XYZ file of C-alpha atoms in Angstrom:
487
model
C 58.712 110.266 110.911
C 58.812 108.880 107.013
C 59.068 105.794 105.482
C 62.296 104.468 105.645
C 64.053 101.280 103.166
C 66.090 99.119 105.110
C 68.304 97.467 103.190
C 70.702 94.623 104.051
C 72.615 92.788 101.193
C 73.817 89.249 102.463
C 75.136 85.753 100.979
C 71.823 83.736 102.349
C 68.852 84.940 103.901
C 69.767 83.163 107.136
C 72.601 85.118 107.276
C 70.773 88.213 107.266
C 67.852 87.434 109.146
C 68.912 88.008 112.722
C 69.903 91.917 111.510
C 66.411 92.368 110.200
C 64.534 90.734 113.540
C 66.467 93.010 115.419
C 65.916 96.581 113.514
C 62.536 95.742 113.482
C 61.605 94.573 117.120
C 64.362 98.068 118.214
C 62.522 100.151 115.701
C 60.841 103.423 117.200
C 58.036 102.827 114.356
C 58.710 99.281 112.886
C 55.098 100.166 110.774
C 57.072 102.408 108.219
C 59.761 100.515 107.662
C 60.340 98.214 104.708
C 62.742 95.557 104.923
C 64.618 94.537 101.481
C 67.336 92.387 101.224
C 69.785 91.670 98.507
C 71.242 87.923 98.176
C 73.313 85.921 96.723
C 71.356 82.803 96.691
C 67.440 83.024 96.563
C 65.720 81.589 100.397
C 64.208 78.304 100.674
C 60.253 78.522 100.979
C 60.417 78.513 104.751
C 62.931 81.056 104.809
C 60.185 82.632 102.552
C 57.439 82.759 105.077
C 59.123 84.055 107.787
C 60.172 87.125 106.251
C 56.917 87.380 105.563
C 56.709 88.509 109.314
C 58.648 91.869 108.274
C 56.601 94.976 107.412
C 56.632 95.390 103.528
C 59.696 92.484 102.671
C 61.131 92.075 98.968
C 64.577 90.583 98.033
C 66.509 90.576 94.962
C 68.895 87.998 93.394
C 71.968 87.464 91.555
C 73.972 91.102 92.852
C 76.595 91.437 95.045
C 76.076 95.574 95.912
C 72.974 96.724 97.160
C 74.256 100.063 95.893
C 73.336 98.439 92.873
C 69.591 97.625 93.265
C 68.576 100.286 95.755
C 66.301 101.791 92.524
C 64.675 98.720 92.414
C 63.768 97.891 96.156
C 62.792 101.440 96.428
C 58.878 101.975 96.471
C 58.407 105.749 97.388
C 60.572 105.484 100.929
C 61.490 109.032 101.912
C 64.824 107.595 103.327
C 66.940 104.630 102.638
C 69.574 102.908 104.932
C 72.052 100.581 104.023
C 72.992 98.419 107.105
C 74.856 94.752 107.516
C 74.064 91.378 108.335
C 76.126 91.933 111.222
C 73.997 94.544 112.831
C 72.287 94.228 116.142
C 70.364 97.066 115.851
C 69.754 99.101 119.071
C 66.159 100.940 120.640
C 65.011 103.644 118.639
C 68.114 103.597 115.911
C 65.256 104.634 113.212
C 64.101 108.268 114.905
C 67.114 109.101 116.020
C 68.598 108.226 112.737
C 65.898 110.722 111.227
C 66.448 113.646 113.636
C 70.321 113.232 113.508
C 69.812 113.769 109.667
C 67.244 116.638 109.802
C 69.828 118.695 112.069
C 72.434 118.396 109.652
C 70.391 119.470 106.587
C 69.353 122.327 109.419
C 73.199 122.671 109.688
C 74.315 122.906 106.542
C 71.365 124.282 104.516
C 71.731 120.955 102.187
C 70.976 117.525 101.669
C 72.672 115.033 104.010
C 74.288 112.004 104.331
C 74.534 109.873 107.576
C 77.707 107.586 107.725
C 80.580 105.452 109.988
C 81.545 102.736 111.345
C 79.887 100.985 113.986
C 81.077 99.514 117.407
C 81.828 95.996 117.207
C 80.793 93.866 119.966
C 84.570 93.507 121.097
C 85.912 97.181 121.056
C 86.526 98.628 123.715
C 84.603 101.811 123.477
C 80.933 101.991 122.307
C 81.648 104.933 119.886
C 80.874 105.339 116.313
C 84.128 105.945 114.136
C 84.569 107.890 111.225
C 85.857 106.887 107.984
C 89.117 107.442 107.773
C 91.706 107.362 105.292
C 95.013 104.965 106.026
C 96.875 105.895 102.833
C 96.881 104.283 98.901
C 97.991 101.083 97.656
C 100.341 100.361 94.759
C 97.318 101.094 92.394
C 96.566 104.272 93.934
C 93.701 103.573 95.558
C 92.874 105.093 98.847
C 93.092 102.438 101.772
C 90.548 103.265 104.053
C 90.340 102.650 108.171
C 88.108 103.615 111.179
C 89.363 106.567 112.546
C 89.125 108.409 115.891
C 85.546 107.213 117.785
C 83.621 110.148 118.169
C 83.222 109.313 122.225
C 80.947 112.053 123.948
C 79.952 113.744 120.751
C 77.582 116.527 121.375
C 76.408 115.993 117.376
C 77.439 114.470 114.197
C 80.145 115.579 112.730
C 81.281 116.705 109.249
C 83.501 113.979 107.252
C 84.352 112.817 103.405
C 83.930 109.264 103.460
C 81.389 107.121 103.339
C 81.340 103.293 105.069
C 79.427 101.207 102.055
C 77.333 99.023 104.802
C 76.077 101.980 107.097
C 74.719 104.782 105.226
C 71.321 106.444 105.946
C 70.278 109.071 103.191
C 67.147 110.517 101.360
C 66.362 108.032 98.448
C 67.706 111.069 96.147
C 70.895 110.436 97.373
C 71.475 106.508 96.466
C 70.018 107.969 93.255
C 72.455 110.439 92.421
C 75.120 107.582 93.232
C 72.995 105.271 90.760
C 73.349 107.996 88.007
C 76.614 108.862 88.381
C 78.400 105.106 88.771
C 80.919 106.047 91.486
C 81.874 105.411 94.714
C 79.749 106.764 97.672
C 81.577 109.572 98.757
C 82.243 111.272 95.144
C 78.991 111.290 94.407
C 78.341 112.922 97.608
C 81.162 115.465 96.542
C 80.031 115.862 93.264
C 76.620 116.181 93.783
C 77.032 118.672 96.785
C 75.547 116.430 99.894
C 76.989 116.768 103.069
C 78.277 113.921 105.083
C 78.755 113.652 108.639
C 79.815 110.810 110.779
C 76.888 109.880 113.076
C 76.837 111.184 116.104
C 76.169 107.755 118.475
C 75.720 104.027 117.404
C 72.199 102.779 116.504
C 73.645 99.180 116.354
C 76.672 96.675 117.279
C 78.652 94.464 115.117
C 78.854 91.239 115.623
C 81.260 90.297 113.097
C 84.294 92.115 111.447
C 84.213 95.201 109.262
C 85.620 95.555 106.250
C 86.241 99.053 104.053
C 87.003 98.469 100.475
C 89.908 100.659 98.666
C 88.593 103.439 96.619
C 89.946 104.029 93.114
C 90.760 107.296 92.315
C 87.827 109.612 90.571
C 88.751 110.149 87.254
C 88.066 113.983 87.199
C 91.049 115.947 87.757
C 89.623 118.956 88.329
C 87.059 117.610 90.852
C 90.356 115.660 92.917
C 91.815 118.911 93.419
C 89.454 120.771 94.825
C 88.816 117.379 96.723
C 92.249 117.616 97.836
C 91.852 121.146 98.615
C 88.764 120.679 101.216
C 89.253 117.648 102.855
C 93.533 117.128 102.260
C 92.718 113.518 100.946
C 95.605 113.666 97.688
C 95.422 111.214 94.953
C 97.582 112.693 92.324
C 100.524 112.942 95.345
C 99.324 110.097 97.177
C 99.444 111.796 100.364
C 97.264 112.664 103.234
C 96.315 115.161 105.646
C 96.243 114.265 109.489
C 93.028 115.316 109.640
C 91.814 112.952 106.539
C 93.822 110.015 108.771
C 92.030 110.589 111.765
C 88.181 111.273 110.202
C 88.009 114.668 112.008
C 87.789 117.258 109.829
C 88.633 120.290 112.625
C 91.894 122.043 113.094
C 92.541 120.491 116.324
C 91.619 116.919 115.338
C 89.137 117.156 117.989
C 85.398 116.950 117.994
C 83.391 118.810 120.650
C 82.165 116.725 123.661
C 79.785 116.191 126.560
C 80.761 113.938 129.206
C 77.467 112.640 130.812
C 77.240 114.060 134.363
C 76.890 110.050 135.342
C 80.596 109.270 133.746
C 81.848 112.768 135.746
C 80.074 111.499 139.395
C 81.732 107.925 138.442
C 84.778 109.279 138.075
C 84.893 110.982 141.312
C 84.404 108.148 143.217
C 86.425 106.040 141.844
C 88.855 108.843 142.817
C 87.995 108.727 146.317
C 88.606 104.935 146.521
C 92.317 105.545 145.365
C 93.486 108.378 147.383
C 95.096 106.041 149.905
C 97.279 104.210 147.140
C 100.882 104.904 147.686
C 101.824 104.301 144.393
C 103.838 106.738 142.572
C 103.778 106.276 139.128
C 105.597 108.259 135.937
C 104.202 108.094 132.787
C 106.988 108.574 130.246
C 106.886 109.037 126.466
C 108.512 110.512 123.456
C 108.873 111.974 120.077
C 111.634 111.375 117.879
C 111.631 112.622 114.245
C 112.431 109.678 111.419
C 113.439 111.969 108.891
C 110.883 111.438 106.403
C 110.142 115.050 105.175
C 106.907 113.704 103.120
C 104.876 112.826 105.786
C 106.002 114.637 108.694
C 103.831 117.296 109.416
C 100.671 115.249 109.121
C 102.424 112.637 111.397
C 102.948 115.016 114.102
C 100.043 116.322 113.412
C 97.907 113.498 114.290
C 100.388 112.784 117.158
C 100.208 116.068 118.879
C 96.433 115.762 119.083
C 96.536 112.726 120.560
C 99.233 113.642 122.931
C 97.257 116.569 124.687
C 94.714 113.587 125.830
C 97.214 112.111 127.696
C 98.898 115.354 129.022
C 95.623 116.751 129.692
C 94.700 114.194 132.269
C 95.119 115.371 135.728
C 95.307 112.014 137.333
C 98.828 110.725 134.985
C 102.039 112.147 136.009
C 103.666 112.785 132.769
C 107.354 113.474 131.246
C 107.968 113.701 128.010
C 111.665 113.547 125.590
C 111.507 115.085 122.781
C 113.456 116.237 119.642
C 114.914 119.581 119.405
C 112.939 120.694 116.357
C 109.608 119.744 118.039
C 110.624 120.355 121.870
C 108.842 123.697 121.753
C 105.550 122.589 120.596
C 105.251 119.608 122.728
C 106.394 122.022 126.180
C 103.573 124.024 125.281
C 101.071 121.052 125.727
C 103.627 119.594 128.437
C 105.883 121.604 130.601
C 107.912 118.417 132.011
C 109.483 117.919 128.297
C 113.582 117.244 128.122
C 115.602 117.559 125.134
C 116.220 113.782 123.948
C 119.951 112.797 123.680
C 121.595 110.566 122.347
C 122.848 108.531 125.213
C 119.322 107.941 126.456
C 118.109 105.883 123.475
C 119.412 101.682 123.088
C 123.280 101.440 123.057
C 124.573 100.860 120.167
C 122.466 102.698 117.543
C 124.239 105.333 116.216
C 121.835 108.221 114.763
C 123.054 110.110 111.290
C 122.391 114.151 111.046
C 120.914 114.172 114.295
C 118.109 112.177 112.750
C 116.146 108.921 114.565
C 115.786 105.711 112.030
C 112.452 104.413 112.286
C 113.076 101.475 114.266
C 115.041 103.659 116.710
C 112.393 104.569 119.573
C 110.436 101.226 119.591
C 113.917 99.898 120.729
C 114.679 102.320 123.146
C 111.351 102.106 124.944
C 113.278 100.712 128.191
C 116.259 102.729 128.251
C 114.540 106.041 128.264
C 112.335 104.952 131.297
C 115.916 104.434 132.940
C 116.616 108.017 131.421
C 113.522 109.909 133.472
C 114.738 107.704 135.928
C 117.575 109.093 136.826
C 116.495 112.727 136.401
C 113.091 111.648 139.121
C 113.875 108.684 141.062
C 111.287 109.063 143.542
C 108.318 107.325 141.498
C 107.350 103.491 142.408
C 106.873 102.186 138.733
C 108.221 103.652 135.235
C 105.464 103.499 132.841
C 106.029 103.973 129.161
C 102.986 105.288 127.062
C 103.670 105.992 122.968
C 103.760 109.828 122.282
C 100.153 108.529 119.839
C 98.606 105.763 122.358
C 95.126 107.551 123.352
C 93.977 107.199 120.216
C 90.534 108.257 121.604
C 88.637 110.971 123.296
C 88.801 110.875 127.450
C 87.598 112.469 130.414
C 90.579 114.461 131.872
C 89.581 114.242 135.585
C 89.497 110.348 134.856
C 90.243 108.403 137.935
C 93.213 105.653 137.099
C 93.237 102.456 139.165
C 97.116 101.872 139.149
C 97.076 99.142 141.724
C 95.537 96.824 138.637
C 99.089 97.487 136.712
C 101.369 98.847 139.124
C 102.721 95.834 141.122
C 105.366 93.586 141.631
C 106.050 92.351 137.346
C 106.505 94.408 134.593
C 103.469 94.331 133.103
C 102.451 94.560 129.442
C 99.716 93.617 126.926
C 99.822 91.162 124.157
C 97.469 90.615 120.954
C 96.747 87.431 119.401
C 99.924 86.501 121.393
C 102.143 89.231 120.325
C 103.763 91.494 122.856
C 101.902 95.171 122.444
C 104.963 97.650 124.173
C 102.667 100.695 123.633
C 102.694 100.166 127.091
C 104.964 99.002 129.512
C 104.761 99.137 133.804
C 108.072 98.822 134.974
C 108.758 98.431 139.142
C 111.386 101.470 139.591
C 113.906 98.578 140.474
C 113.279 96.220 137.673
C 113.992 99.250 135.309
C 117.460 98.810 135.052
C 117.477 94.869 134.870
C 114.963 95.221 132.345
C 117.455 97.725 130.267
C 120.319 95.167 130.846
C 118.173 91.831 129.280
C 116.769 94.135 126.874
C 120.297 95.044 125.340
C 121.709 91.869 125.548
C 118.451 89.853 123.777
C 118.820 92.822 121.131
C 122.491 92.452 120.454
C 122.233 88.715 120.419
C 119.135 88.974 117.377
C 121.254 91.710 115.367
C 124.554 89.705 115.523
C 122.272 86.622 114.600
C 120.277 88.778 111.568
C 122.397 91.079 110.511
C 119.662 94.122 110.647
C 117.416 95.597 113.628
C 115.262 93.309 114.931
C 111.277 93.969 115.359
C 111.156 95.138 119.257
C 108.317 92.633 119.721
C 110.548 89.980 118.796
C 112.757 91.343 121.782
C 109.984 91.346 124.025
C 108.762 87.982 123.373
C 111.939 86.221 124.112
C 112.746 88.231 126.887
C 109.276 86.429 128.370
C 110.152 83.631 127.105
C 113.439 83.779 129.139
C 112.165 85.007 132.653
C 108.485 84.629 132.399
C 108.484 84.728 136.448
C 109.162 88.890 135.795
C 106.868 89.228 133.537
C 102.568 90.128 133.713
C 101.572 89.528 130.150
C 97.858 90.379 129.559
C 95.829 89.075 126.836
C 93.723 92.134 125.052
C 92.225 92.156 121.957
C 93.460 95.117 119.945
C 97.121 96.862 120.121
C 96.845 99.951 122.831
C 93.943 98.895 124.816
C 96.077 98.582 128.244
C 95.360 101.897 129.616
C 91.620 101.161 129.339
C 91.357 98.692 131.426
C 92.659 101.310 134.430
C 91.211 104.263 133.261
C 87.590 103.894 131.626
C 86.404 107.306 131.381
């Protein structure tokens, strides 16, 4: 194992110390580490004394970016890992990173860069997420976000973007970034480094994870090649579905290997649920919004997520779809029905056969009623957004329906705001819910003169009839299903 420079930028030594301690304590070969700190304020005397316990310690004061001072901190180490003071490292993180990097070098035949978004302690999944693209701001800068989690990933996944506070690469890569004076992802592209997302977590984050916006590179020819390769178009401000997910594969799915312990666990959980008398039906829908510019990328991304839901063996599912998309969706789920205007919320007319963007969120209860009308033999009707499953899941996962399927309408809330991306409704409450929802909707529309937000309708419904609802507070949207399906 070669020497590694661990470089962490922080406001002060006190902020960086917990991350460094965890890195040294959990390293496979701590003696081969060098610890470098980039601080905005100089450490006190007692802090310098504590720092001396670390292997080959040094620090620089007065800069905001660790990338700017790698060459000053570097003392011949083979590898450099830029980390965050929020990181708490896992055992053998250094050996695991080096093994993955060497494996990627063999796969690509060129130098490899490892990056990604480490899981936060509040995340439902302990998996690394690629850096993905969300859109562009008014200045044309690329807005970055966490992509699809690499749950059960077999190997590191090819990537385009680099997290500025999580990057492991040979020291030569950091020299290239310094020489070119550009964003790391662009230096990798220009100097032909292969970028990969780390396959499994080497740390967890105890705080938030901020990804900066990236300016368009000043290289028209290079931008055109980058667009063809990665689907990120700085000139037309367009993104492919691959760029949005951070997965550069045709099916937007990374190869996975479900661990044996998970398969055995889900088999045992499935046996526990055999005696349940619940017969829920999950319901979803896909309606075009008429935005031709992003329609294909939107649909490709959503369909990749929908495949996960449709593949689950313990989730009976029905889908409503616009005729234009019904054939593609039926290939994934035979139980797909053509959407009709009468299935939506009463009073919303569709112009030219296209749905308004606000129509589907406001139509959720009424689509449950349409599903119930077609098949009344279910104990509960459960709305799930078409692209609800944003993460990989074992298709044989056992589902603990009794946790949600009770006598009340069950949904989640995030920071006090209802999250109707999944709503579980007892069969006998579907029609009363439609009646109440329609009444609140009409009252809000008359008062404001415009379509109300669906979350406001749900908020008023819950406030008016709290005894009818079970509301579960969760830290992030679209996490309710994870409470009943762990796989």
